[in-house]
mmCIF file of C-alpha atoms and ligand atoms in Angstrom:
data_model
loop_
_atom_site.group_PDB
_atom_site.id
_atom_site.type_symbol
_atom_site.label_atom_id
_atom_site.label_comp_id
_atom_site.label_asym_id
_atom_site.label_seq_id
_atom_site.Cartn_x
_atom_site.Cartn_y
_atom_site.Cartn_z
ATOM 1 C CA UNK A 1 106.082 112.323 99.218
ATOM 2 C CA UNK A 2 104.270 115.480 98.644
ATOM 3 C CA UNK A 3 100.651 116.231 99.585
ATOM 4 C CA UNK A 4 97.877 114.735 97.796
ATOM 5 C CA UNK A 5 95.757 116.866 95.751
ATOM 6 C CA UNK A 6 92.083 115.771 95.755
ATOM 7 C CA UNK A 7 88.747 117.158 93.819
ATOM 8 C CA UNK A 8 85.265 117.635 95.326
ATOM 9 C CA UNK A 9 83.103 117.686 92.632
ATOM 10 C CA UNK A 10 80.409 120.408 92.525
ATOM 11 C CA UNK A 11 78.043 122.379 89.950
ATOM 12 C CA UNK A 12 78.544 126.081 88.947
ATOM 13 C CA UNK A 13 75.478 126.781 90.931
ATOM 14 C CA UNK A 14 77.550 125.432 94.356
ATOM 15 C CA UNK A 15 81.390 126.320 93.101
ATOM 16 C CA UNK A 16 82.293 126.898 97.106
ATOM 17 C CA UNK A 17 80.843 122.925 97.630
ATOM 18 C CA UNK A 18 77.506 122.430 99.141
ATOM 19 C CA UNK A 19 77.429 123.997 102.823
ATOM 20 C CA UNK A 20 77.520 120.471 104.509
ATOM 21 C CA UNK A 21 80.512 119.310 102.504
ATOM 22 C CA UNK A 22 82.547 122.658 102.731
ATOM 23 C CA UNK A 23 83.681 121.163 106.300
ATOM 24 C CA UNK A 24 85.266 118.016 104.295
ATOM 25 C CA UNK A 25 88.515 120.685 103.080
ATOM 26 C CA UNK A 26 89.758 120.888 106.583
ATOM 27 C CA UNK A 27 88.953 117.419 107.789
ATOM 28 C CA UNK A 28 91.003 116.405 105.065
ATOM 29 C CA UNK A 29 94.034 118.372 105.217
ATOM 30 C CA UNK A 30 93.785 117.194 108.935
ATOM 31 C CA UNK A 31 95.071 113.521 106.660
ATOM 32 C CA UNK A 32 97.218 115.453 104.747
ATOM 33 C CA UNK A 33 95.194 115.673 101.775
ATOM 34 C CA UNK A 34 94.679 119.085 99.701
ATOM 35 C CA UNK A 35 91.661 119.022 98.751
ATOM 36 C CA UNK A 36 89.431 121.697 97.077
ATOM 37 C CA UNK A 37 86.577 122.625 95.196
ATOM 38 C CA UNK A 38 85.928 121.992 91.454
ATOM 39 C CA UNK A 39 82.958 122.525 88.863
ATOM 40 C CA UNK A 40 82.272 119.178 86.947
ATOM 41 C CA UNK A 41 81.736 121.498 83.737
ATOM 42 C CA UNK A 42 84.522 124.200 83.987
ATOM 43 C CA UNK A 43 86.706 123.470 81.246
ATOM 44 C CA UNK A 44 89.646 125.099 82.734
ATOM 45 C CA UNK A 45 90.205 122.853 85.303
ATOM 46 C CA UNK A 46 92.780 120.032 84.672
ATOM 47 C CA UNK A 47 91.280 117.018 86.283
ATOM 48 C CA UNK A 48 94.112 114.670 85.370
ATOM 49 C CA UNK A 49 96.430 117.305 87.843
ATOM 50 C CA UNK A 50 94.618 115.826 90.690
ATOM 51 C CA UNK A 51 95.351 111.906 92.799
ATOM 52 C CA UNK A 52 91.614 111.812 92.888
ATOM 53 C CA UNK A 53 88.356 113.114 92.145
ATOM 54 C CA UNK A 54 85.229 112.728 94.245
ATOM 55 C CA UNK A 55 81.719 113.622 93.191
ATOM 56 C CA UNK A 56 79.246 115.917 95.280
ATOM 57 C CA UNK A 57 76.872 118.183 94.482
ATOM 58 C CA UNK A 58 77.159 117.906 90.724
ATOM 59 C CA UNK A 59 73.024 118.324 90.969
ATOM 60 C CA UNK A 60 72.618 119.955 87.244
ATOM 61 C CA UNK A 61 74.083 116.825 85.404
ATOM 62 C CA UNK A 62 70.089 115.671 85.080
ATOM 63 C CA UNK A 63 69.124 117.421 81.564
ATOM 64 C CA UNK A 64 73.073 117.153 80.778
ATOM 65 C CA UNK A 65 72.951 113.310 81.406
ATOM 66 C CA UNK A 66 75.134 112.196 78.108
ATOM 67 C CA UNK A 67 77.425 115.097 78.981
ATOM 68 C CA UNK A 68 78.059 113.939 82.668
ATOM 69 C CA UNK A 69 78.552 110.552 81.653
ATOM 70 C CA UNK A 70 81.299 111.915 79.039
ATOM 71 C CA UNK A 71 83.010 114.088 81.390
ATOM 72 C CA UNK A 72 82.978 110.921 84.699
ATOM 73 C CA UNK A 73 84.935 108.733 81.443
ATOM 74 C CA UNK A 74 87.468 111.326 80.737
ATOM 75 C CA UNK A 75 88.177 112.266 84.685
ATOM 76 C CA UNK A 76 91.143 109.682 85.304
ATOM 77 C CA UNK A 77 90.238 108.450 89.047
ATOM 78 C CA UNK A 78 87.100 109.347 89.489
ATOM 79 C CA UNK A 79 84.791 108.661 92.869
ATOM 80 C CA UNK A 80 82.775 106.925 92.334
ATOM 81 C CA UNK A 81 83.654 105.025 89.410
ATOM 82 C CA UNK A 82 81.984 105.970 86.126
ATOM 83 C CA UNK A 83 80.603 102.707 85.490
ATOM 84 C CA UNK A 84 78.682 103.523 88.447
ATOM 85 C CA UNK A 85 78.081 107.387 87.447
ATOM 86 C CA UNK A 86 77.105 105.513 84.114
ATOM 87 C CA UNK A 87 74.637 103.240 85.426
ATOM 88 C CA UNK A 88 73.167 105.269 88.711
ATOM 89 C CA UNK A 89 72.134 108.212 87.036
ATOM 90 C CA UNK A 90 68.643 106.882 84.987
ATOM 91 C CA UNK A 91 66.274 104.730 87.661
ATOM 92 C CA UNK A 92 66.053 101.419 85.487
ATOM 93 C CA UNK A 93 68.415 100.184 87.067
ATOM 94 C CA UNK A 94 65.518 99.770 89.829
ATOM 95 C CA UNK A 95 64.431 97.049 87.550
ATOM 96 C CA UNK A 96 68.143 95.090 87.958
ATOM 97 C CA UNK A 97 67.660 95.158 91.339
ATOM 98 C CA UNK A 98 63.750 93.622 91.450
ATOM 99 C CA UNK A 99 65.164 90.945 89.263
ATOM 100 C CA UNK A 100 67.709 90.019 91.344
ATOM 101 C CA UNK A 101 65.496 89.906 94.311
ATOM 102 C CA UNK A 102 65.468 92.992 96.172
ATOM 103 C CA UNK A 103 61.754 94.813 97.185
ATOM 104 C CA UNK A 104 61.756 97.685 95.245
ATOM 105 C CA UNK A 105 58.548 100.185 94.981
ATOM 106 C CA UNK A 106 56.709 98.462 92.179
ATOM 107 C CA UNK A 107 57.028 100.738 89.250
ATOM 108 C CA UNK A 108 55.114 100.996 85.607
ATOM 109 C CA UNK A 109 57.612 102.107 82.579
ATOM 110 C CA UNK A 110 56.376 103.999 79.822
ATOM 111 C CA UNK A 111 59.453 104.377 77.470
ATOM 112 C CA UNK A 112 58.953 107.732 75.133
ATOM 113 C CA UNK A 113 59.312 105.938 71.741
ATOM 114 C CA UNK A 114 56.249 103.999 72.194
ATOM 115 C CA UNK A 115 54.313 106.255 71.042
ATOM 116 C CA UNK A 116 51.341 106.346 73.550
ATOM 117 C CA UNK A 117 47.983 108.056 73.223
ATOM 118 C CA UNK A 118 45.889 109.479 76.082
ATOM 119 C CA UNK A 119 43.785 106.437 76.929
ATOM 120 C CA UNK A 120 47.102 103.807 76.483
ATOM 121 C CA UNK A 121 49.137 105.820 79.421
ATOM 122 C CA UNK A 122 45.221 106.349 81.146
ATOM 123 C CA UNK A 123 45.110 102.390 80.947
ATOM 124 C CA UNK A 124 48.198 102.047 82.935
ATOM 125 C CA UNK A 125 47.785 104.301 85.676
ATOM 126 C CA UNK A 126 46.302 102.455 88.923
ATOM 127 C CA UNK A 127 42.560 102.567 89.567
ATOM 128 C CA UNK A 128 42.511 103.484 93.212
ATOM 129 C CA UNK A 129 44.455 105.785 95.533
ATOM 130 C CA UNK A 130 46.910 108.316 95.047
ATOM 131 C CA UNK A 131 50.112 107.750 92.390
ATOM 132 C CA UNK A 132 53.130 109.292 91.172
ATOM 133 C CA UNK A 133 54.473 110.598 87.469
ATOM 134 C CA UNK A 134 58.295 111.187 87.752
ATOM 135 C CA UNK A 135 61.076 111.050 85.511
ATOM 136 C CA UNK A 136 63.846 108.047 84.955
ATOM 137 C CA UNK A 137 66.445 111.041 85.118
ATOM 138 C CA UNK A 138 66.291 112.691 88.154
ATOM 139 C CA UNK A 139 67.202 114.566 91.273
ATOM 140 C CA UNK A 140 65.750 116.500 93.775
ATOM 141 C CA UNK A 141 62.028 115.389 93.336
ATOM 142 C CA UNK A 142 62.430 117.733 90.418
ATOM 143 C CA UNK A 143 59.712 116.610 87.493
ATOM 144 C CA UNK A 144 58.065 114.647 90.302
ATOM 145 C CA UNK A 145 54.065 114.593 90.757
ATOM 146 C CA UNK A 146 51.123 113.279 92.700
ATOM 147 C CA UNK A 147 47.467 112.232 91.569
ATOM 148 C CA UNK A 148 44.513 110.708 92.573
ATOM 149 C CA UNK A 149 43.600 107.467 90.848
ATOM 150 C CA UNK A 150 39.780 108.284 91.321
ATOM 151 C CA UNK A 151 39.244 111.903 90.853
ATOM 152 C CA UNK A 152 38.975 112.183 86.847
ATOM 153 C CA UNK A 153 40.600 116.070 86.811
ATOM 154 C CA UNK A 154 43.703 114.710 88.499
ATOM 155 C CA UNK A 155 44.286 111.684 86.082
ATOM 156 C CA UNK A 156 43.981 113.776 83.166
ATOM 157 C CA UNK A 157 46.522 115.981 84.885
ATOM 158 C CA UNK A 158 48.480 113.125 85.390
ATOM 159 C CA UNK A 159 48.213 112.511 81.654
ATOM 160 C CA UNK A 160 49.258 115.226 80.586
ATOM 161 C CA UNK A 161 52.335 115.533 83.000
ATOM 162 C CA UNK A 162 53.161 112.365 81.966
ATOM 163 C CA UNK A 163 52.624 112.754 77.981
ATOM 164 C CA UNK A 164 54.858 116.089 78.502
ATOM 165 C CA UNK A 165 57.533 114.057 79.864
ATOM 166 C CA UNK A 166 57.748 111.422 77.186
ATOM 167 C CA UNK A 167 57.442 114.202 74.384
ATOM 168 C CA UNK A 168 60.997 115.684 75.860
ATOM 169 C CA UNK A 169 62.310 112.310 75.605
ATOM 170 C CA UNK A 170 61.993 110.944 78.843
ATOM 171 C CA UNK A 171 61.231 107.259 80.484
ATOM 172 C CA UNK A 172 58.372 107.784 82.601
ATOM 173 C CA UNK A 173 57.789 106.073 86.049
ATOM 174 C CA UNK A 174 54.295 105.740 87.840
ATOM 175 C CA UNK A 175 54.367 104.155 91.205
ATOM 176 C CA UNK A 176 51.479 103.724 93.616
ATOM 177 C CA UNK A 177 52.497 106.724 96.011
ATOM 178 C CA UNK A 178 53.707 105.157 99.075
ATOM 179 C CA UNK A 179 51.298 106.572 102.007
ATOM 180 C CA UNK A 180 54.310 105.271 104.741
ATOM 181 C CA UNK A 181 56.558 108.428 103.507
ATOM 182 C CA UNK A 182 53.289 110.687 104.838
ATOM 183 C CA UNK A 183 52.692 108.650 107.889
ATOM 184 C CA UNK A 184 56.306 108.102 108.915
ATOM 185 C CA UNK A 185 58.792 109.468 106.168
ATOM 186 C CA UNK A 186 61.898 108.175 103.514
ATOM 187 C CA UNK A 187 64.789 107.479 105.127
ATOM 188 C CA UNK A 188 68.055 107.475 103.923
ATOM 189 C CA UNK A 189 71.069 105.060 105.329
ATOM 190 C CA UNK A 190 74.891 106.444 104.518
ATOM 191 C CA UNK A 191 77.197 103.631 104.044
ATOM 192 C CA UNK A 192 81.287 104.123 103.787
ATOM 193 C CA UNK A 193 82.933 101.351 101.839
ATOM 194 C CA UNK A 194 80.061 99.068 102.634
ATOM 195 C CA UNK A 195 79.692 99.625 106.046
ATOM 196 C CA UNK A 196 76.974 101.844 107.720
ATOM 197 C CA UNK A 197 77.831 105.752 109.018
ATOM 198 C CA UNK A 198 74.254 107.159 109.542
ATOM 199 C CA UNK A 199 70.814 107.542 108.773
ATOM 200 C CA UNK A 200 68.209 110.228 108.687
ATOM 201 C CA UNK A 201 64.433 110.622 108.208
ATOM 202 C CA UNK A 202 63.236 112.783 105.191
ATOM 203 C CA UNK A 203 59.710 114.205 105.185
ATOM 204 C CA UNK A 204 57.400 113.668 102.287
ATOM 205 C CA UNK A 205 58.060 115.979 99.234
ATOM 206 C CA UNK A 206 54.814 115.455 97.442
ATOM 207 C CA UNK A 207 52.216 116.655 100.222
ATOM 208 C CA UNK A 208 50.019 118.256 97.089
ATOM 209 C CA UNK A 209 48.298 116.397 94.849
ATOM 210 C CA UNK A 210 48.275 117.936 91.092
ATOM 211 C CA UNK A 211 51.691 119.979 92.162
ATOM 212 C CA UNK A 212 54.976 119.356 90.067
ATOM 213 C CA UNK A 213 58.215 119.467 92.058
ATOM 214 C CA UNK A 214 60.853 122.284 90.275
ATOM 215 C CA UNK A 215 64.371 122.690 91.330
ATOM 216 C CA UNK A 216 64.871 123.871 94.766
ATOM 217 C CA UNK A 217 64.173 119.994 96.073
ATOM 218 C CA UNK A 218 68.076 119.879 96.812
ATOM 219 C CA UNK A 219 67.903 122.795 99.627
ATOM 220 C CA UNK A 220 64.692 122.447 101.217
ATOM 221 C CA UNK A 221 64.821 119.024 101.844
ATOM 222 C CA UNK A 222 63.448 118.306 105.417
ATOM 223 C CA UNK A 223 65.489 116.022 107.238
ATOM 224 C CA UNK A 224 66.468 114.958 110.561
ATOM 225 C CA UNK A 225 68.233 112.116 112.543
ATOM 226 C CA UNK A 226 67.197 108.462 112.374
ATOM 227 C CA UNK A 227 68.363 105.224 113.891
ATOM 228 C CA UNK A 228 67.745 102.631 111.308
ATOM 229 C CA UNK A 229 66.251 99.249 112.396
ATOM 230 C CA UNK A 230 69.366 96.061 111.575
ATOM 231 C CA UNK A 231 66.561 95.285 108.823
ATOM 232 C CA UNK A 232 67.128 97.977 107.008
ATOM 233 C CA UNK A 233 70.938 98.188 107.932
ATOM 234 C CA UNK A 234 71.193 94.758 105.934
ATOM 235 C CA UNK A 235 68.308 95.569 102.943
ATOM 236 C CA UNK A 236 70.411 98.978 102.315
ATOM 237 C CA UNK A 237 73.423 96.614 102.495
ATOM 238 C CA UNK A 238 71.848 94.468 99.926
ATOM 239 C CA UNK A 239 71.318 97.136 97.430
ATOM 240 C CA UNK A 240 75.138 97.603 98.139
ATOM 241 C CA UNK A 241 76.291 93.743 97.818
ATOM 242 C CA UNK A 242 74.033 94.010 93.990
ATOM 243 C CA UNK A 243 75.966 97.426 93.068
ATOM 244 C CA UNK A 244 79.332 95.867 94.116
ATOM 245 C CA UNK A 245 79.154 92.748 92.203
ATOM 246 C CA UNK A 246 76.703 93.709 89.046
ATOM 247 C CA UNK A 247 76.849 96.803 87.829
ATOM 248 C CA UNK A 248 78.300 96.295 84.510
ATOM 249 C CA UNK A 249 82.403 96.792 84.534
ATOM 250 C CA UNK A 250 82.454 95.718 88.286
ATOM 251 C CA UNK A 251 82.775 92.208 89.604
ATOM 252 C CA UNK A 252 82.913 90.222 93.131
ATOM 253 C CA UNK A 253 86.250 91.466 93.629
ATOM 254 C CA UNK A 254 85.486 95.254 93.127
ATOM 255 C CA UNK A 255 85.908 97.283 96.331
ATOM 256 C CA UNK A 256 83.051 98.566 98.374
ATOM 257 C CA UNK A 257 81.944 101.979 97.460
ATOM 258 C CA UNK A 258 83.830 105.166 99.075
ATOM 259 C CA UNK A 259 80.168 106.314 99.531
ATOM 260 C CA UNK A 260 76.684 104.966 99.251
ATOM 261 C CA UNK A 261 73.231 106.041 100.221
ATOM 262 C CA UNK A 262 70.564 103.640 99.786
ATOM 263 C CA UNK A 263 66.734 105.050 100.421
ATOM 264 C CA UNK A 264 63.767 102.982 101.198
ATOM 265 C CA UNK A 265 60.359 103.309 102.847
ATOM 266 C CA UNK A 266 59.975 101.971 105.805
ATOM 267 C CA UNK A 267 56.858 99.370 104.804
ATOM 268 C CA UNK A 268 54.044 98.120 107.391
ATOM 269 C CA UNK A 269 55.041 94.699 107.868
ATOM 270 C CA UNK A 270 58.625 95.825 108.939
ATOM 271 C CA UNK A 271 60.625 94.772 105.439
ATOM 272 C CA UNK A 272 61.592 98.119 103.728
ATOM 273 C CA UNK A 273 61.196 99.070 100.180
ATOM 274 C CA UNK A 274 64.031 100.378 98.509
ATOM 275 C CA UNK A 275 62.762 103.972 96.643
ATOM 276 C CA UNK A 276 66.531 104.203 95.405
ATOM 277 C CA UNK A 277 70.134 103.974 95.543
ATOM 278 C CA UNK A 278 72.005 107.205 95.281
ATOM 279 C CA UNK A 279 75.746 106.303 94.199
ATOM 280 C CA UNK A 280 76.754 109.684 92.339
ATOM 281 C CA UNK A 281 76.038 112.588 94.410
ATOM 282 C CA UNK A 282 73.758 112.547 96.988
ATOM 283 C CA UNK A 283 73.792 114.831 100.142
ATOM 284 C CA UNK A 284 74.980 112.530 102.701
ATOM 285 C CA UNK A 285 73.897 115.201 105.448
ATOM 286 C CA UNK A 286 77.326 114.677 107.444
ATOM 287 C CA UNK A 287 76.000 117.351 110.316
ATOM 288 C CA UNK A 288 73.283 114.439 111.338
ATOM 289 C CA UNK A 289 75.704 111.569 112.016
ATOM 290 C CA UNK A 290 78.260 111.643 114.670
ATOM 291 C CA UNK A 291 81.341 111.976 113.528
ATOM 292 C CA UNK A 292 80.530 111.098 110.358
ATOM 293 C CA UNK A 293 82.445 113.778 108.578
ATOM 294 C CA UNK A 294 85.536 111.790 109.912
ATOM 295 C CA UNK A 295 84.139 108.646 109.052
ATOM 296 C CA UNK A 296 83.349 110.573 105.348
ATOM 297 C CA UNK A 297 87.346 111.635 105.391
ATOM 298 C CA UNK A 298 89.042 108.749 106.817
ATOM 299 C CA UNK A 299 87.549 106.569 103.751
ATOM 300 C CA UNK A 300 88.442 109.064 101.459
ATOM 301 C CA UNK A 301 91.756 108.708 102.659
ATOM 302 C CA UNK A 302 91.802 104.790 102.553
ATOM 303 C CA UNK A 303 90.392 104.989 98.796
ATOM 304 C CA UNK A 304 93.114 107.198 97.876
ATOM 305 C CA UNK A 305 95.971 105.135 99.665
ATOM 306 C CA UNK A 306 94.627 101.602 98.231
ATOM 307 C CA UNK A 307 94.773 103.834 94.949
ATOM 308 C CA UNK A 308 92.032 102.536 91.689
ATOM 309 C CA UNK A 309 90.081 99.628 92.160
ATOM 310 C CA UNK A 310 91.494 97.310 89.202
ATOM 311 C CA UNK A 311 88.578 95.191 89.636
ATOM 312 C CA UNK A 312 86.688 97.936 87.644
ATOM 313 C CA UNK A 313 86.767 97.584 84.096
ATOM 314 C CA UNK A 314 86.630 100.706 81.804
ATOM 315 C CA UNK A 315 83.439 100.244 79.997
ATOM 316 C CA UNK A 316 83.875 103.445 77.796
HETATM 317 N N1 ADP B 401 56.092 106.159 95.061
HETATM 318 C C1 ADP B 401 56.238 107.197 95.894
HETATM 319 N N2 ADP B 401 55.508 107.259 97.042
HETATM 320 C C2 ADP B 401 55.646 108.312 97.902
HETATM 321 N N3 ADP B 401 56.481 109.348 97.698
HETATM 322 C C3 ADP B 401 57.220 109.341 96.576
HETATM 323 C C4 ADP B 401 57.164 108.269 95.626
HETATM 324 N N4 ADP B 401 58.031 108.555 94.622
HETATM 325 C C5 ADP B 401 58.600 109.730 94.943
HETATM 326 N N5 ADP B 401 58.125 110.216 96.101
HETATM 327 C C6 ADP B 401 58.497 111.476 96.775
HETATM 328 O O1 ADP B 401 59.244 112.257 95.847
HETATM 329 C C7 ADP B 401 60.615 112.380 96.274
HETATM 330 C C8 ADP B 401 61.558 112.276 95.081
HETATM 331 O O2 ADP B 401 61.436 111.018 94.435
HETATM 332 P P1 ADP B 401 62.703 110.107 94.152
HETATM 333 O O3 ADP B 401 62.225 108.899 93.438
HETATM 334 O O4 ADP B 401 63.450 109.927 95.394
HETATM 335 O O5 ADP B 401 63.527 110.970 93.102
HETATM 336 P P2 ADP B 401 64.820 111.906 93.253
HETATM 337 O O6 ADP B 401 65.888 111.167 92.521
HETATM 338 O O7 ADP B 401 64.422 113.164 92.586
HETATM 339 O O8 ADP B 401 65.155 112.036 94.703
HETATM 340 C C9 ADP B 401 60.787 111.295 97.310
HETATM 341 O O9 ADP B 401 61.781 111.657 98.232
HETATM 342 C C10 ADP B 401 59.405 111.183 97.946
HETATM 343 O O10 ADP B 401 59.193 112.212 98.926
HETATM 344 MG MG1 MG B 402 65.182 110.651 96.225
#
């Protein structure tokens, strides 16, 4: 049988992978899989040439969102699947997972074709504390800002950050910022088909209040090594059980995902509150988990042996 030939998925901005995931070439071909590096928009490359595709650093799909979801349904064994691309790339599907159950930072939706005026989106910010505006669509904190509830400059900052959103188009979400990512930071837990790799501790992005995150979130990311508590083993594994069995095209029988990160705050009372679930490409921060590069490969490997999960149903 000859070698199999295998995608990672990157943006034009990354088109030598993401430093962390550049190691993932050799660890592969160490399996006997040829793998290499491929922007999502390039239209030369042939995707249907390759045994399987696997997103990474595709970070510029966010104001391209229709377009990324067109390209995932045309690539023809893509990982992870595009129902999941599909569904994981706007944040309401925070709401699914509240529904069912789960503890999920309680959020306030303000959809753009509601037509809101100043003192309608002022009447649903909170009263006290601090609070965040951020996009549905998003990645790498980018759109993301903090106010203060009491201080009346901030909240009519917040208004208009907000009322900018919306007038591009956007869902908006304002959550009561969370004061446990200052105190004691996000972390992130890596899963591999379902089970856990690795976890790491990510320091607050919004320290200033009034200041609007741009694009550089991805790189300067502060992060370092975590052990995560069995509670929040099993809520991330939660999130996981929700995304195996519900997203829509997927059912009980549908495999684990080849990769997962779930991220949650750590709350007070020791339950964690899920902030999101990152199941398209999220830095996975390999160099912080031993041997999780392996662990990264070897399911690779096992995804493209037990070849496409028929339990997903093509939605497009
Ligand atoms: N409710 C919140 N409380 C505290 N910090 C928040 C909150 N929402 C966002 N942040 C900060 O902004 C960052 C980016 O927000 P997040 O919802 O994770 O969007 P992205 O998809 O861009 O990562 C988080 O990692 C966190 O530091
Ligand atoms: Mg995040």
């Amino acid at each position: 049988m000859s070698t199999p030939r295998l995608a990672l998925v990157t943006c034009a901005d990354y088109p030598h992978l993401f430093e962390e995931d550049a190691p993932l070439i050799p660890a592969l071909a160490e399996r006997d899989i040829a793998a290499e590096a491929a922007v999502w928009d390039d239209p030369g490359v042939d995707w249907a040439a390759y045994d399987m595709v696997v997103i990474r650093s595709t970070w510029d799909y966010t104001a391209r969102r229709r377009e990324f979801i067109e390209w995932a349904g045309s690539v023809p064994r893509l990982v992870n699947p595009p129902n999941v691309v599909r569904w994981n790339t706007d944040k309401h599907y925070l709401q699914a997972l509240e529904d069912h159950g789960l503890r999920v930072v309680q959020t306030t939706w303000l959809e753009p074709d509601r037509g809101y005026d100043k003192r309608a989106l002022h009447n649903r910010f909170p009263a006290r504390e601090d609070f965040v505006i951020k996009p549905a669509v998003s990645a790498g904190s980018v759109g993301a800002g903090r106010y203060t509830a009491t201080d009346a400059n901030s909240r009519r900052y917040a208004i208009e950050h907000a009322m900018r959103l919306l007038n591009e188009g956007h869902s908006v979400m304002v959550q009561r910022y969370m004061p446990q990512v200052d105190v004691h930071g996000e972390i992130a837990l890596v899963y591999f088909h379902g089970t856990y790799s690795h976890a790491m501790k990510k320091a607050a992005e919004l320290t200033d209040v009034g200041e609007v995150a741009t694009a550089d979130g991805f790189e300067t990311e502060e992060m370092e090594v975590y052990k995560a508590t069995p509670a929040e083993i099993e809520a991330g594994q939660a999130a996981l059980a929700f995304a195996r069995a519900r997203i829509p095209g997927r059912s009980l029988s549908s495999r684990p995902l080849a990769y997962a990160r779930v991220d949650m705050v750590p709350a007070g009372d020791g339950e964690p509150v899920l902030m999101e679930m990152e199941l398209v490409d999220p830095r996975l921060h390999l160099p912080l988990g031993r041997q999780a590069l392996g662990r990264f490969a070897d399911s690779l490997a096992a995804e493209l042996r037990m070849g496409p999960d028929a339990a997903n149903i093509d939605l497009a």
